[in-house]
Short mmCIF file of C-alpha atoms in Angstrom, two decimals:
data_model
loop_
_atom_site.label_atom_id
_atom_site.label_comp_id
_atom_site.label_asym_id
_atom_site.label_seq_id
_atom_site.Cartn_x
_atom_site.Cartn_y
_atom_site.Cartn_z
CA UNK A 1 11.68 9.93 -13.34
CA UNK A 2 12.87 7.77 -10.49
CA UNK A 3 15.95 5.64 -10.17
CA UNK A 4 14.05 2.55 -11.15
CA UNK A 5 13.27 4.01 -14.55
CA UNK A 6 16.76 5.28 -15.09
CA UNK A 7 18.51 1.99 -14.74
CA UNK A 8 17.66 -1.32 -16.25
CA UNK A 9 18.19 -3.19 -13.03
CA UNK A 10 16.34 -3.29 -9.73
CA UNK A 11 16.20 -0.25 -7.54
CA UNK A 12 16.93 -2.33 -4.42
CA UNK A 13 20.21 -3.50 -5.92
CA UNK A 14 21.33 0.05 -6.54
CA UNK A 15 20.41 1.24 -3.10
CA UNK A 16 22.30 -1.62 -1.48
CA UNK A 17 25.35 -0.92 -3.64
CA UNK A 18 28.19 1.03 -2.11
CA UNK A 19 30.72 3.18 -3.91
CA UNK A 20 34.19 3.92 -2.71
CA UNK A 21 35.57 7.42 -2.91
CA UNK A 22 38.83 7.49 -4.86
CA UNK A 23 40.16 10.32 -2.70
CA UNK A 24 39.39 9.33 0.88
CA UNK A 25 38.62 5.64 0.42
CA UNK A 26 35.33 5.77 2.34
CA UNK A 27 32.40 3.76 1.02
CA UNK A 28 28.96 5.31 0.82
CA UNK A 29 25.64 3.78 -0.12
CA UNK A 30 24.48 4.72 -3.58
CA UNK A 31 21.18 6.32 -2.55
CA UNK A 32 22.99 8.50 -0.02
CA UNK A 33 25.47 9.52 -2.70
CA UNK A 34 22.72 10.34 -5.19
CA UNK A 35 20.95 12.43 -2.55
CA UNK A 36 24.26 14.30 -2.26
CA UNK A 37 24.69 14.75 -6.06
CA UNK A 38 27.39 12.06 -6.13
CA UNK A 39 29.66 14.10 -3.90
CA UNK A 40 31.50 12.11 -1.25
CA UNK A 41 29.84 13.04 2.09
CA UNK A 42 33.12 12.43 3.92
CA UNK A 43 35.65 14.44 1.92
CA UNK A 44 33.63 16.42 -0.62
CA UNK A 45 35.23 14.78 -3.67
CA UNK A 46 33.15 15.02 -6.86
CA UNK A 47 32.55 11.54 -8.19
CA UNK A 48 31.91 11.27 -11.90
CA UNK A 49 28.21 11.23 -12.75
CA UNK A 50 26.61 9.04 -15.39
CA UNK A 51 24.30 10.70 -17.89
CA UNK A 52 21.12 9.43 -16.22
CA UNK A 53 22.32 10.53 -12.79
CA UNK A 54 23.07 13.99 -14.16
CA UNK A 55 19.62 14.24 -15.71
CA UNK A 56 18.07 13.11 -12.43
CA UNK A 57 19.67 15.93 -10.43
CA UNK A 58 19.35 18.60 -13.14
CA UNK A 59 15.94 18.28 -14.74
CA UNK A 60 12.52 18.72 -13.17
CA UNK A 61 10.94 15.40 -12.20
CA UNK A 62 9.14 13.67 -15.03
CA UNK A 63 10.00 16.24 -17.69
CA UNK A 64 12.77 14.44 -19.59
CA UNK A 65 11.88 12.94 -22.94
CA UNK A 66 14.78 11.11 -24.50
CA UNK A 67 15.44 11.44 -28.25
CA UNK A 68 17.21 8.87 -30.45
CA UNK A 69 17.69 6.52 -27.54
CA UNK A 70 17.82 3.47 -29.78
CA UNK A 71 20.60 4.72 -32.08
CA UNK A 72 23.40 2.18 -31.81
CA UNK A 73 26.86 2.16 -33.25
CA UNK A 74 27.93 -0.40 -35.81
CA UNK A 75 31.53 -0.81 -36.82
CA UNK A 76 31.83 1.61 -39.75
CA UNK A 77 35.50 1.07 -40.58
CA UNK A 78 35.65 -2.60 -39.45
CA UNK A 79 38.03 -1.80 -36.64
CA UNK A 80 39.33 -4.93 -34.87
CA UNK A 81 37.55 -5.90 -31.62
CA UNK A 82 35.41 -2.75 -31.74
CA UNK A 83 32.10 -4.64 -31.89
CA UNK A 84 33.02 -6.52 -28.68
CA UNK A 85 34.07 -3.30 -26.97
CA UNK A 86 30.74 -1.73 -27.85
CA UNK A 87 28.81 -4.72 -26.51
CA UNK A 88 30.71 -4.51 -23.25
CA UNK A 89 30.18 -0.75 -23.00
CA UNK A 90 26.43 -1.20 -23.52
CA UNK A 91 26.34 -3.80 -20.73
CA UNK A 92 28.42 -1.92 -18.19
CA UNK A 93 26.84 1.50 -18.79
CA UNK A 94 23.24 0.40 -19.47
CA UNK A 95 23.33 2.93 -22.33
CA UNK A 96 23.35 2.52 -26.09
CA UNK A 97 26.01 5.18 -26.60
CA UNK A 98 28.18 7.70 -24.79
CA UNK A 99 25.64 10.53 -24.95
CA UNK A 100 22.00 10.85 -23.87
CA UNK A 101 19.93 13.52 -25.63
CA UNK A 102 16.44 14.84 -25.10
CA UNK A 103 14.09 17.63 -24.10
CA UNK A 104 13.21 18.59 -20.57
CA UNK A 105 12.71 21.39 -18.11
CA UNK A 106 15.04 23.03 -15.60
CA UNK A 107 12.99 24.79 -12.91
CA UNK A 108 10.23 25.13 -15.47
CA UNK A 109 12.46 26.32 -18.32
CA UNK A 110 12.16 24.16 -21.39
CA UNK A 111 15.44 23.20 -23.08
CA UNK A 112 17.22 20.63 -25.19
CA UNK A 113 19.83 18.71 -23.24
CA UNK A 114 22.70 16.42 -24.05
CA UNK A 115 24.74 14.65 -21.40
CA UNK A 116 27.86 12.66 -22.19
CA UNK A 117 28.74 9.62 -20.11
CA UNK A 118 32.30 8.55 -19.36
CA UNK A 119 31.15 5.05 -18.42
CA UNK A 120 30.69 4.35 -22.12
CA UNK A 121 34.15 4.04 -23.71
CA UNK A 122 35.39 7.12 -21.81
CA UNK A 123 32.65 9.23 -23.37
CA UNK A 124 34.47 9.15 -26.68
CA UNK A 125 32.74 10.50 -29.79
CA UNK A 126 32.09 8.29 -32.77
CA UNK A 127 29.52 8.70 -35.51
CA UNK A 128 26.49 8.00 -33.31
CA UNK A 129 27.53 10.44 -30.59
CA UNK A 130 28.11 13.06 -33.30
CA UNK A 131 24.84 12.26 -35.00
CA UNK A 132 22.79 12.40 -31.79
CA UNK A 133 24.19 15.78 -30.73
CA UNK A 134 23.80 17.14 -34.28
CA UNK A 135 20.17 16.03 -34.36
CA UNK A 136 19.58 17.62 -30.98
CA UNK A 137 20.95 20.96 -32.20
CA UNK A 138 18.83 20.70 -35.34
CA UNK A 139 15.71 19.96 -33.31
CA UNK A 140 16.50 22.80 -30.89
CA UNK A 141 17.01 25.19 -33.82
CA UNK A 142 13.69 24.11 -35.33
CA UNK A 143 11.83 24.32 -32.01
CA UNK A 144 13.65 27.53 -30.97
CA UNK A 145 14.99 25.97 -27.78
CA UNK A 146 18.20 26.62 -25.86
CA UNK A 147 20.72 23.77 -25.65
CA UNK A 148 22.37 22.74 -22.40
CA UNK A 149 25.29 20.34 -22.91
CA UNK A 150 27.20 18.43 -20.25
CA UNK A 151 30.54 17.26 -21.58
CA UNK A 152 32.79 14.48 -20.36
CA UNK A 153 34.93 12.73 -22.90
CA UNK A 154 38.37 11.50 -23.80
CA UNK A 155 37.90 12.95 -27.29
CA UNK A 156 37.18 11.55 -30.73
CA UNK A 157 36.82 7.76 -30.81
CA UNK A 158 39.80 6.18 -32.50
CA UNK A 159 37.89 3.01 -33.44
CA UNK A 160 35.87 4.95 -36.03
CA UNK A 161 38.91 6.61 -37.56
CA UNK A 162 38.43 9.68 -39.72
CA UNK A 163 34.64 9.43 -39.38
CA UNK A 164 34.98 10.30 -35.68
CA UNK A 165 37.16 13.30 -36.46
CA UNK A 166 34.57 14.58 -38.93
CA UNK A 167 31.91 14.57 -36.20
CA UNK A 168 33.72 17.54 -34.68
CA UNK A 169 32.97 19.52 -37.84
CA UNK A 170 29.47 18.11 -38.16
CA UNK A 171 28.39 19.08 -34.64
CA UNK A 172 30.12 22.47 -35.03
CA UNK A 173 28.01 23.12 -38.12
CA UNK A 174 24.78 22.36 -36.27
CA UNK A 175 25.89 24.44 -33.27
CA UNK A 176 26.69 27.35 -35.61
CA UNK A 177 23.22 27.23 -37.18
CA UNK A 178 21.64 27.13 -33.74
CA UNK A 179 23.73 30.14 -32.76
CA UNK A 180 22.91 32.03 -35.97
CA UNK A 181 19.23 31.57 -35.11
CA UNK A 182 19.89 33.65 -31.98
CA UNK A 183 19.52 30.72 -29.62
CA UNK A 184 21.39 30.06 -26.40
CA UNK A 185 23.92 27.27 -25.94
CA UNK A 186 25.40 26.62 -22.51
CA UNK A 187 28.10 24.02 -21.93
CA UNK A 188 28.92 22.50 -18.57
CA UNK A 189 32.40 21.01 -18.64
CA UNK A 190 32.78 18.09 -16.27
CA UNK A 191 35.69 15.82 -15.46
CA UNK A 192 37.30 15.01 -17.86
CA UNK A 193 36.67 17.06 -21.04
CA UNK A 194 39.59 16.63 -23.42
CA UNK A 195 40.80 16.23 -26.99
CA UNK A 196 38.36 16.67 -29.84
CA UNK A 197 35.49 17.56 -27.55
CA UNK A 198 37.35 20.53 -26.07
CA UNK A 199 38.44 21.38 -29.62
CA UNK A 200 34.83 21.51 -30.80
CA UNK A 201 31.44 21.84 -29.13
CA UNK A 202 32.63 22.00 -25.49
CA UNK A 203 34.27 25.36 -26.20
CA UNK A 204 31.53 26.68 -28.49
CA UNK A 205 29.00 27.57 -25.81
CA UNK A 206 27.79 31.15 -25.44
CA UNK A 207 28.31 30.50 -21.77
CA UNK A 208 30.84 27.96 -20.56
CA UNK A 209 30.55 26.65 -17.00
CA UNK A 210 32.98 24.23 -15.41
CA UNK A 211 32.54 21.97 -12.39
CA UNK A 212 35.26 22.47 -9.77
CA UNK A 213 38.57 20.70 -10.38
CA UNK A 214 37.50 19.13 -13.68
CA UNK A 215 40.27 18.20 -16.11
CA UNK A 216 39.72 20.37 -19.21
CA UNK A 217 42.19 20.56 -22.06
CA UNK A 218 43.15 19.61 -25.57
CA UNK A 219 46.31 17.51 -25.37
CA UNK A 220 46.42 14.63 -22.90
CA UNK A 221 48.63 15.11 -19.85
CA UNK A 222 50.76 12.03 -20.50
CA UNK A 223 51.31 13.09 -24.11
CA UNK A 224 52.43 16.58 -23.06
CA UNK A 225 54.77 15.17 -20.41
CA UNK A 226 56.34 12.80 -22.92
CA UNK A 227 56.68 15.58 -25.50
CA UNK A 228 58.29 18.17 -23.26
CA UNK A 229 60.11 15.72 -20.98
CA UNK A 230 59.01 17.30 -17.72
CA UNK A 231 56.28 16.97 -15.10
CA UNK A 232 53.27 19.20 -15.40
CA UNK A 233 52.58 21.82 -12.73
CA UNK A 234 49.97 21.20 -10.03
CA UNK A 235 46.47 22.12 -11.19
CA UNK A 236 47.44 22.16 -14.87
CA UNK A 237 44.36 21.98 -17.15
CA UNK A 238 41.96 21.99 -14.21
CA UNK A 239 38.85 24.20 -14.11
CA UNK A 240 40.59 26.81 -11.99
CA UNK A 241 43.46 26.94 -14.54
CA UNK A 242 40.94 27.45 -17.35
CA UNK A 243 39.19 30.20 -15.39
CA UNK A 244 42.53 31.93 -14.73
CA UNK A 245 43.39 31.79 -18.44
CA UNK A 246 40.02 33.12 -19.54
CA UNK A 247 38.52 30.04 -21.17
CA UNK A 248 35.49 29.43 -18.96
CA UNK A 249 32.89 31.92 -17.75
CA UNK A 250 32.57 30.49 -14.28
CA UNK A 251 33.13 27.54 -12.00
CA UNK A 252 29.98 26.37 -10.32
CA UNK A 253 29.47 23.87 -7.53
CA UNK A 254 27.51 20.82 -8.55
CA UNK A 255 24.71 21.43 -6.06
CA UNK A 256 24.17 24.96 -7.37
CA UNK A 257 24.29 24.07 -11.06
CA UNK A 258 20.58 23.53 -11.53
CA UNK A 259 19.76 26.91 -10.00
CA UNK A 260 22.46 28.68 -12.01
CA UNK A 261 21.32 27.07 -15.25
CA UNK A 262 17.72 28.05 -14.61
CA UNK A 263 18.74 31.64 -13.87
CA UNK A 264 20.66 31.77 -17.14
CA UNK A 265 17.71 30.27 -19.02
CA UNK A 266 15.33 32.81 -17.50
CA UNK A 267 17.63 35.67 -18.49
CA UNK A 268 17.51 34.46 -22.09
CA UNK A 269 13.76 34.02 -22.37
CA UNK A 270 12.27 35.91 -25.33
CA UNK A 271 10.92 39.17 -23.90
CA UNK A 272 7.72 39.58 -25.92
CA UNK A 273 6.35 36.08 -25.61
CA UNK B 1 60.95 13.83 -53.28
CA UNK B 2 57.61 12.17 -53.47
CA UNK B 3 57.32 8.43 -53.60
CA UNK B 4 58.49 7.05 -56.91
CA UNK B 5 56.67 3.76 -56.56
CA UNK B 6 52.99 3.14 -56.08
CA UNK B 7 52.15 1.66 -52.71
CA UNK B 8 48.94 0.46 -51.13
CA UNK B 9 50.49 -0.09 -47.70
CA UNK B 10 49.09 2.44 -45.24
CA UNK B 11 52.24 2.82 -43.18
CA UNK B 12 54.41 3.35 -46.26
CA UNK B 13 52.09 6.23 -47.07
CA UNK B 14 52.43 7.55 -43.52
CA UNK B 15 56.21 7.53 -43.93
CA UNK B 16 55.96 9.14 -47.37
CA UNK B 17 53.63 11.81 -45.97
CA UNK B 18 56.16 12.58 -43.21
CA UNK B 19 59.24 12.46 -45.43
CA UNK B 20 61.43 15.45 -44.65
CA UNK B 21 62.09 15.95 -48.35
CA UNK B 22 58.42 16.17 -49.19
CA UNK B 23 57.32 19.69 -50.16
CA UNK B 24 55.64 21.63 -47.36
CA UNK B 25 53.05 24.42 -47.53
CA UNK B 26 55.38 27.20 -48.65
CA UNK B 27 56.42 25.22 -51.72
CA UNK B 28 52.86 25.12 -53.05
CA UNK B 29 52.37 28.82 -52.41
CA UNK B 30 55.54 29.66 -54.33
CA UNK B 31 54.62 27.42 -57.29
CA UNK B 32 50.94 28.29 -57.55
CA UNK B 33 50.53 31.95 -56.62
CA UNK B 34 51.67 35.17 -58.24
CA UNK B 35 52.49 38.28 -56.22
CA UNK B 36 52.09 36.45 -52.90
CA UNK B 37 52.32 38.72 -49.85
CA UNK B 38 52.66 37.11 -46.43
CA UNK B 39 50.77 38.55 -43.46
CA UNK B 40 51.68 37.90 -39.86
CA UNK B 41 50.08 37.71 -36.46
CA UNK B 42 46.78 36.88 -34.81
CA UNK B 43 46.23 40.44 -33.44
CA UNK B 44 45.77 38.79 -30.06
CA UNK B 45 49.08 37.56 -28.77
CA UNK B 46 51.65 36.58 -31.35
CA UNK B 47 52.66 35.18 -34.68
CA UNK B 48 53.04 31.48 -35.35
CA UNK B 49 55.51 30.63 -38.08
CA UNK B 50 54.11 27.11 -38.41
CA UNK B 51 51.40 28.77 -40.47
CA UNK B 52 52.09 30.94 -43.48
CA UNK B 53 49.15 33.11 -44.43
CA UNK B 54 48.64 35.79 -47.01
CA UNK B 55 47.14 36.85 -50.31
CA UNK B 56 48.11 36.47 -53.94
CA UNK B 57 46.81 35.84 -57.42
CA UNK B 58 45.79 32.36 -58.48
CA UNK B 59 45.60 32.51 -62.27
CA UNK B 60 44.73 36.17 -62.00
CA UNK B 61 42.20 35.80 -59.22
CA UNK B 62 42.90 37.18 -55.72
CA UNK B 63 42.83 34.42 -53.11
CA UNK B 64 43.75 34.03 -49.45
CA UNK B 65 46.12 31.15 -48.72
CA UNK B 66 46.81 29.55 -45.37
CA UNK B 67 49.47 26.86 -45.25
CA UNK B 68 51.22 24.76 -42.64
CA UNK B 69 54.96 25.04 -43.15
CA UNK B 70 57.40 22.65 -41.54
CA UNK B 71 60.60 24.34 -42.70
CA UNK B 72 63.64 22.91 -44.49
CA UNK B 73 66.69 23.30 -42.25
CA UNK B 74 66.86 22.09 -38.67
CA UNK B 75 66.94 25.68 -37.39
CA UNK B 76 63.93 26.58 -39.43
CA UNK B 77 62.11 23.48 -38.28
CA UNK B 78 62.74 24.34 -34.65
CA UNK B 79 61.46 27.85 -35.26
CA UNK B 80 58.35 26.59 -37.05
CA UNK B 81 58.04 23.71 -34.58
CA UNK B 82 57.79 21.27 -37.46
CA UNK B 83 54.64 22.83 -38.82
CA UNK B 84 52.55 22.09 -35.73
CA UNK B 85 50.41 25.20 -35.21
CA UNK B 86 49.99 26.94 -31.87
CA UNK B 87 46.71 28.64 -30.90
CA UNK B 88 48.16 31.83 -32.44
CA UNK B 89 48.53 30.00 -35.74
CA UNK B 90 44.89 28.96 -35.79
CA UNK B 91 43.79 32.44 -34.73
CA UNK B 92 45.91 34.03 -37.45
CA UNK B 93 44.33 31.62 -39.94
CA UNK B 94 40.84 32.59 -38.81
CA UNK B 95 41.67 36.28 -38.92
CA UNK B 96 42.84 35.93 -42.53
CA UNK B 97 39.76 33.90 -43.44
CA UNK B 98 37.50 36.61 -42.04
CA UNK B 99 39.48 39.15 -44.04
CA UNK B 100 38.98 36.97 -47.15
CA UNK B 101 35.26 36.94 -46.45
CA UNK B 102 35.16 40.73 -46.25
CA UNK B 103 36.86 41.10 -49.64
CA UNK B 104 35.05 38.12 -51.14
CA UNK B 105 38.22 36.13 -51.80
CA UNK B 106 38.22 32.32 -51.90
CA UNK B 107 40.36 30.59 -49.27
CA UNK B 108 42.85 27.81 -49.95
CA UNK B 109 44.31 25.82 -47.05
CA UNK B 110 47.32 23.52 -47.23
CA UNK B 111 47.48 20.96 -44.44
CA UNK B 112 50.56 18.95 -43.56
CA UNK B 113 51.85 18.35 -40.04
CA UNK B 114 51.54 15.79 -37.28
CA UNK B 115 48.93 17.94 -35.55
CA UNK B 116 48.38 20.90 -33.27
CA UNK B 117 51.44 21.97 -31.25
CA UNK B 118 51.59 20.10 -27.96
CA UNK B 119 52.88 21.96 -24.89
CA UNK B 120 52.10 23.76 -21.66
CA UNK B 121 52.02 27.18 -23.34
CA UNK B 122 49.62 26.02 -26.06
CA UNK B 123 47.22 24.75 -23.38
CA UNK B 124 47.55 27.98 -21.41
CA UNK B 125 46.50 29.94 -24.47
CA UNK B 126 43.60 27.66 -25.34
CA UNK B 127 44.61 25.23 -28.08
CA UNK B 128 41.22 23.54 -27.82
CA UNK B 129 39.31 26.81 -27.92
CA UNK B 130 41.30 28.02 -30.94
CA UNK B 131 40.50 24.90 -32.94
CA UNK B 132 36.85 24.91 -31.81
CA UNK B 133 36.47 28.52 -32.92
CA UNK B 134 37.88 27.72 -36.37
CA UNK B 135 35.49 24.80 -36.89
CA UNK B 136 32.55 26.95 -35.79
CA UNK B 137 33.43 29.99 -37.91
CA UNK B 138 34.56 28.08 -41.00
CA UNK B 139 31.15 26.40 -41.11
CA UNK B 140 29.68 29.84 -41.76
CA UNK B 141 32.44 31.43 -43.86
CA UNK B 142 30.71 33.02 -46.85
CA UNK B 143 33.44 32.38 -49.44
CA UNK B 144 34.56 29.10 -51.05
CA UNK B 145 37.12 27.15 -49.01
CA UNK B 146 39.33 24.50 -50.63
CA UNK B 147 41.51 22.38 -48.31
CA UNK B 148 44.40 20.30 -49.59
CA UNK B 149 46.12 17.62 -47.51
CA UNK B 150 49.70 17.67 -48.77
CA UNK B 151 51.37 15.49 -46.13
CA UNK B 152 50.27 14.25 -42.75
CA UNK B 153 46.79 15.40 -41.74
CA UNK B 154 47.03 15.10 -37.97
CA UNK B 155 43.67 15.02 -36.19
CA UNK B 156 41.94 18.15 -34.83
CA UNK B 157 44.95 20.27 -35.66
CA UNK B 158 44.41 19.44 -39.34
CA UNK B 159 40.63 19.74 -39.23
CA UNK B 160 41.03 23.30 -37.94
CA UNK B 161 41.99 24.20 -41.52
CA UNK B 162 39.89 21.44 -43.03
CA UNK B 163 36.30 22.64 -42.79
CA UNK B 164 35.85 23.27 -46.48
CA UNK B 165 33.71 22.96 -49.59
CA UNK B 166 36.15 20.70 -51.40
CA UNK B 167 38.76 18.48 -49.76
CA UNK B 168 41.69 17.30 -51.84
CA UNK B 169 44.41 14.83 -50.87
CA UNK B 170 47.67 14.04 -52.57
CA UNK B 171 48.00 10.34 -53.37
CA UNK B 172 50.50 9.63 -50.59
CA UNK B 173 49.11 11.93 -47.94
CA UNK B 174 47.23 10.63 -44.90
CA UNK B 175 44.53 12.09 -42.65
CA UNK B 176 43.72 10.51 -39.32
CA UNK B 177 41.96 10.94 -36.00
CA UNK B 178 45.13 9.79 -34.19
CA UNK B 179 48.69 8.98 -35.20
CA UNK B 180 49.33 5.28 -35.90
CA UNK B 181 51.90 5.32 -33.06
CA UNK B 182 49.37 6.80 -30.63
CA UNK B 183 46.74 4.31 -31.70
CA UNK B 184 49.12 1.35 -31.36
CA UNK B 185 50.25 2.39 -27.90
CA UNK B 186 46.67 2.74 -26.66
CA UNK B 187 45.43 -0.40 -28.34
CA UNK B 188 48.36 -2.78 -27.98
CA UNK B 189 50.55 -0.87 -25.49
CA UNK B 190 53.24 -0.93 -28.17
CA UNK B 191 53.91 2.00 -30.47
CA UNK B 192 56.13 -0.24 -32.61
CA UNK B 193 52.93 -1.76 -33.95
CA UNK B 194 52.20 1.50 -35.78
CA UNK B 195 52.19 -0.22 -39.21
CA UNK B 196 49.28 -2.44 -38.11
CA UNK B 197 47.51 0.54 -36.58
CA UNK B 198 47.94 2.53 -39.80
CA UNK B 199 46.12 -0.22 -41.70
CA UNK B 200 43.15 -0.48 -39.32
CA UNK B 201 42.75 3.30 -38.99
CA UNK B 202 41.97 3.57 -42.73
CA UNK B 203 43.82 6.84 -43.07
CA UNK B 204 44.96 6.85 -46.70
CA UNK B 205 43.65 9.19 -49.38
CA UNK B 206 42.10 6.17 -51.07
CA UNK B 207 40.24 5.18 -47.87
CA UNK B 208 38.97 8.71 -47.30
CA UNK B 209 37.78 8.96 -50.88
CA UNK B 210 35.78 5.77 -50.36
CA UNK B 211 34.26 7.19 -47.16
CA UNK B 212 33.21 10.35 -49.06
CA UNK B 213 35.31 12.49 -46.71
CA UNK B 214 37.34 13.95 -49.60
CA UNK B 215 36.37 14.84 -53.16
CA UNK B 216 39.61 14.41 -55.09
CA UNK B 217 42.94 12.57 -55.10
CA UNK B 218 45.89 14.02 -57.01
CA UNK B 219 48.23 11.32 -58.38
CA UNK B 220 51.86 11.51 -57.35
CA UNK B 221 53.42 8.36 -58.73
CA UNK B 222 56.01 8.99 -61.48
CA UNK B 223 55.36 12.72 -61.40
CA UNK B 224 57.54 15.61 -60.40
CA UNK B 225 56.26 17.99 -57.77
CA UNK B 226 56.00 20.62 -60.51
CA UNK B 227 53.60 18.38 -62.42
CA UNK B 228 51.62 17.74 -59.26
CA UNK B 229 51.38 21.48 -58.58
CA UNK B 230 50.18 22.05 -62.12
CA UNK B 231 47.29 19.61 -61.80
CA UNK B 232 46.45 20.79 -58.30
CA UNK B 233 46.37 24.40 -59.39
CA UNK B 234 44.06 23.65 -62.30
CA UNK B 235 41.79 21.58 -60.11
CA UNK B 236 41.57 24.29 -57.43
CA UNK B 237 40.79 26.96 -60.06
CA UNK B 238 38.02 24.80 -61.53
CA UNK B 239 36.55 24.11 -58.09
CA UNK B 240 36.58 27.79 -57.15
CA UNK B 241 34.85 28.63 -60.44
CA UNK B 242 32.18 26.01 -59.70
CA UNK B 243 31.64 27.19 -56.13
CA UNK B 244 31.39 30.81 -57.26
CA UNK B 245 28.33 29.93 -59.31
CA UNK B 246 26.46 29.20 -56.08
CA UNK B 247 24.66 31.77 -53.99
CA UNK B 248 26.03 32.21 -50.46
CA UNK B 249 23.08 30.26 -49.09
CA UNK B 250 23.69 27.39 -51.52
CA UNK B 251 27.41 27.37 -50.76
CA UNK B 252 26.84 27.18 -47.00
CA UNK B 253 24.07 24.61 -47.38
CA UNK B 254 26.34 22.38 -49.47
CA UNK B 255 29.16 22.74 -46.95
CA UNK B 256 26.79 21.87 -44.13
CA UNK B 257 25.58 18.78 -45.97
CA UNK B 258 29.11 17.69 -46.91
CA UNK B 259 29.81 17.13 -43.20
CA UNK B 260 26.24 16.42 -42.14
CA UNK B 261 26.11 13.20 -44.16
CA UNK B 262 29.25 11.71 -42.59
CA UNK B 263 28.10 9.05 -40.15
CA UNK B 264 24.42 10.05 -40.48
#
């Protein structure tokens, strides 16, 4: 898989494009950034990765086979302006929904992978996101494959009302069956992982890894501040906070993630096969 | 009391569901169960009084009941933080559900609060993880689970007691992914537009019945809460009897499919 296949526009355009680091303000060419796993070469800030970028740096070249790519969201509860929002999200993200699912290999280890993408309506989960992840778990259970999930999401998608909320239960059911079959599920929590995603499959991994300094929590920071009427402490709900409070197994640097994931996968390979 | 006039307006239902005079979880326990004994604590950190849990007889059958309780007086409401459960509340609920599974008792959950407790301490003790664990474990709980929305069913905090075989809503209860005020402030930067948001969120019992998210609506109009309890109790007993005819595999398969089909 090369960059040209990942995106629906010309490779030259991407390479020429520059991105500005939110922390230090320096602009870096896209291909340089990608070669550096979307970490600012000047200040080391982790820029948010799209799903395709994440797959590019995580999976072995040419091994990713996407599943349910064409599944697109309609407007199940006729929410005002939702159809337009979806159209815009499809255009700006070059994706059909906020999660990309498929099968691939990590240093030769076969696995099922889902990657959420915050460029698509803040990675929020509606019925199609729930359905795609559920199907992936079901396929992985059937094929006896581990699941690696990269989360980034604002939570359940309000524009699909109660149906979005129910996806939390639906995915949990599929994750439970996968677990009951003795199969491995690893979640990688990336910035930001909040709301209904934290309160469901993000926290259901056998092993939970967080990227450094990712925002991970249930309630939104603004909501908590308004509720308690005070400012939140520095580092609240960040990866290091979650590690300190015992809710993630480890924090791993982005450039070491692939190696760490493959080590974990190798340690879980069936012994007699 | 409950609303005395039928309404189809979503926000009127939201207000009815939140009405301070509306019965909370403890009321249903006291009217429906005999010999109820309350149990406390999550065996991990603490006890959350926003959730009442325990065992009792429902028409002669032992059941485990878990109910959100908002409290009546201001002092009690502060103590129970208006029925919004902390992680300890959800962990106590799960502990009691696992206990029910061991002794083969059906589980009944009463849901009615604006959502999971929101605060620094709740985040420090893993509010998200607590809810996630409940969803995961309830999907595999080997006894029948009946969940009843009695007031406001607030998002993930409600769903954490809502993974069930049969979902029931009272006529003027609501169940939503986000509060109408929260939705309005995100959508229109104006929480005063909550009535409009309530309509578009489709959060009424009648909406959820149409979406196949719930199985039963209990009428409230022109009925006393005693009459409502009577029907609810009979319905729950019938449902438990039906679910007990299933093998464990059938029960869990049906529960899986109940959620699997939503948005498939």
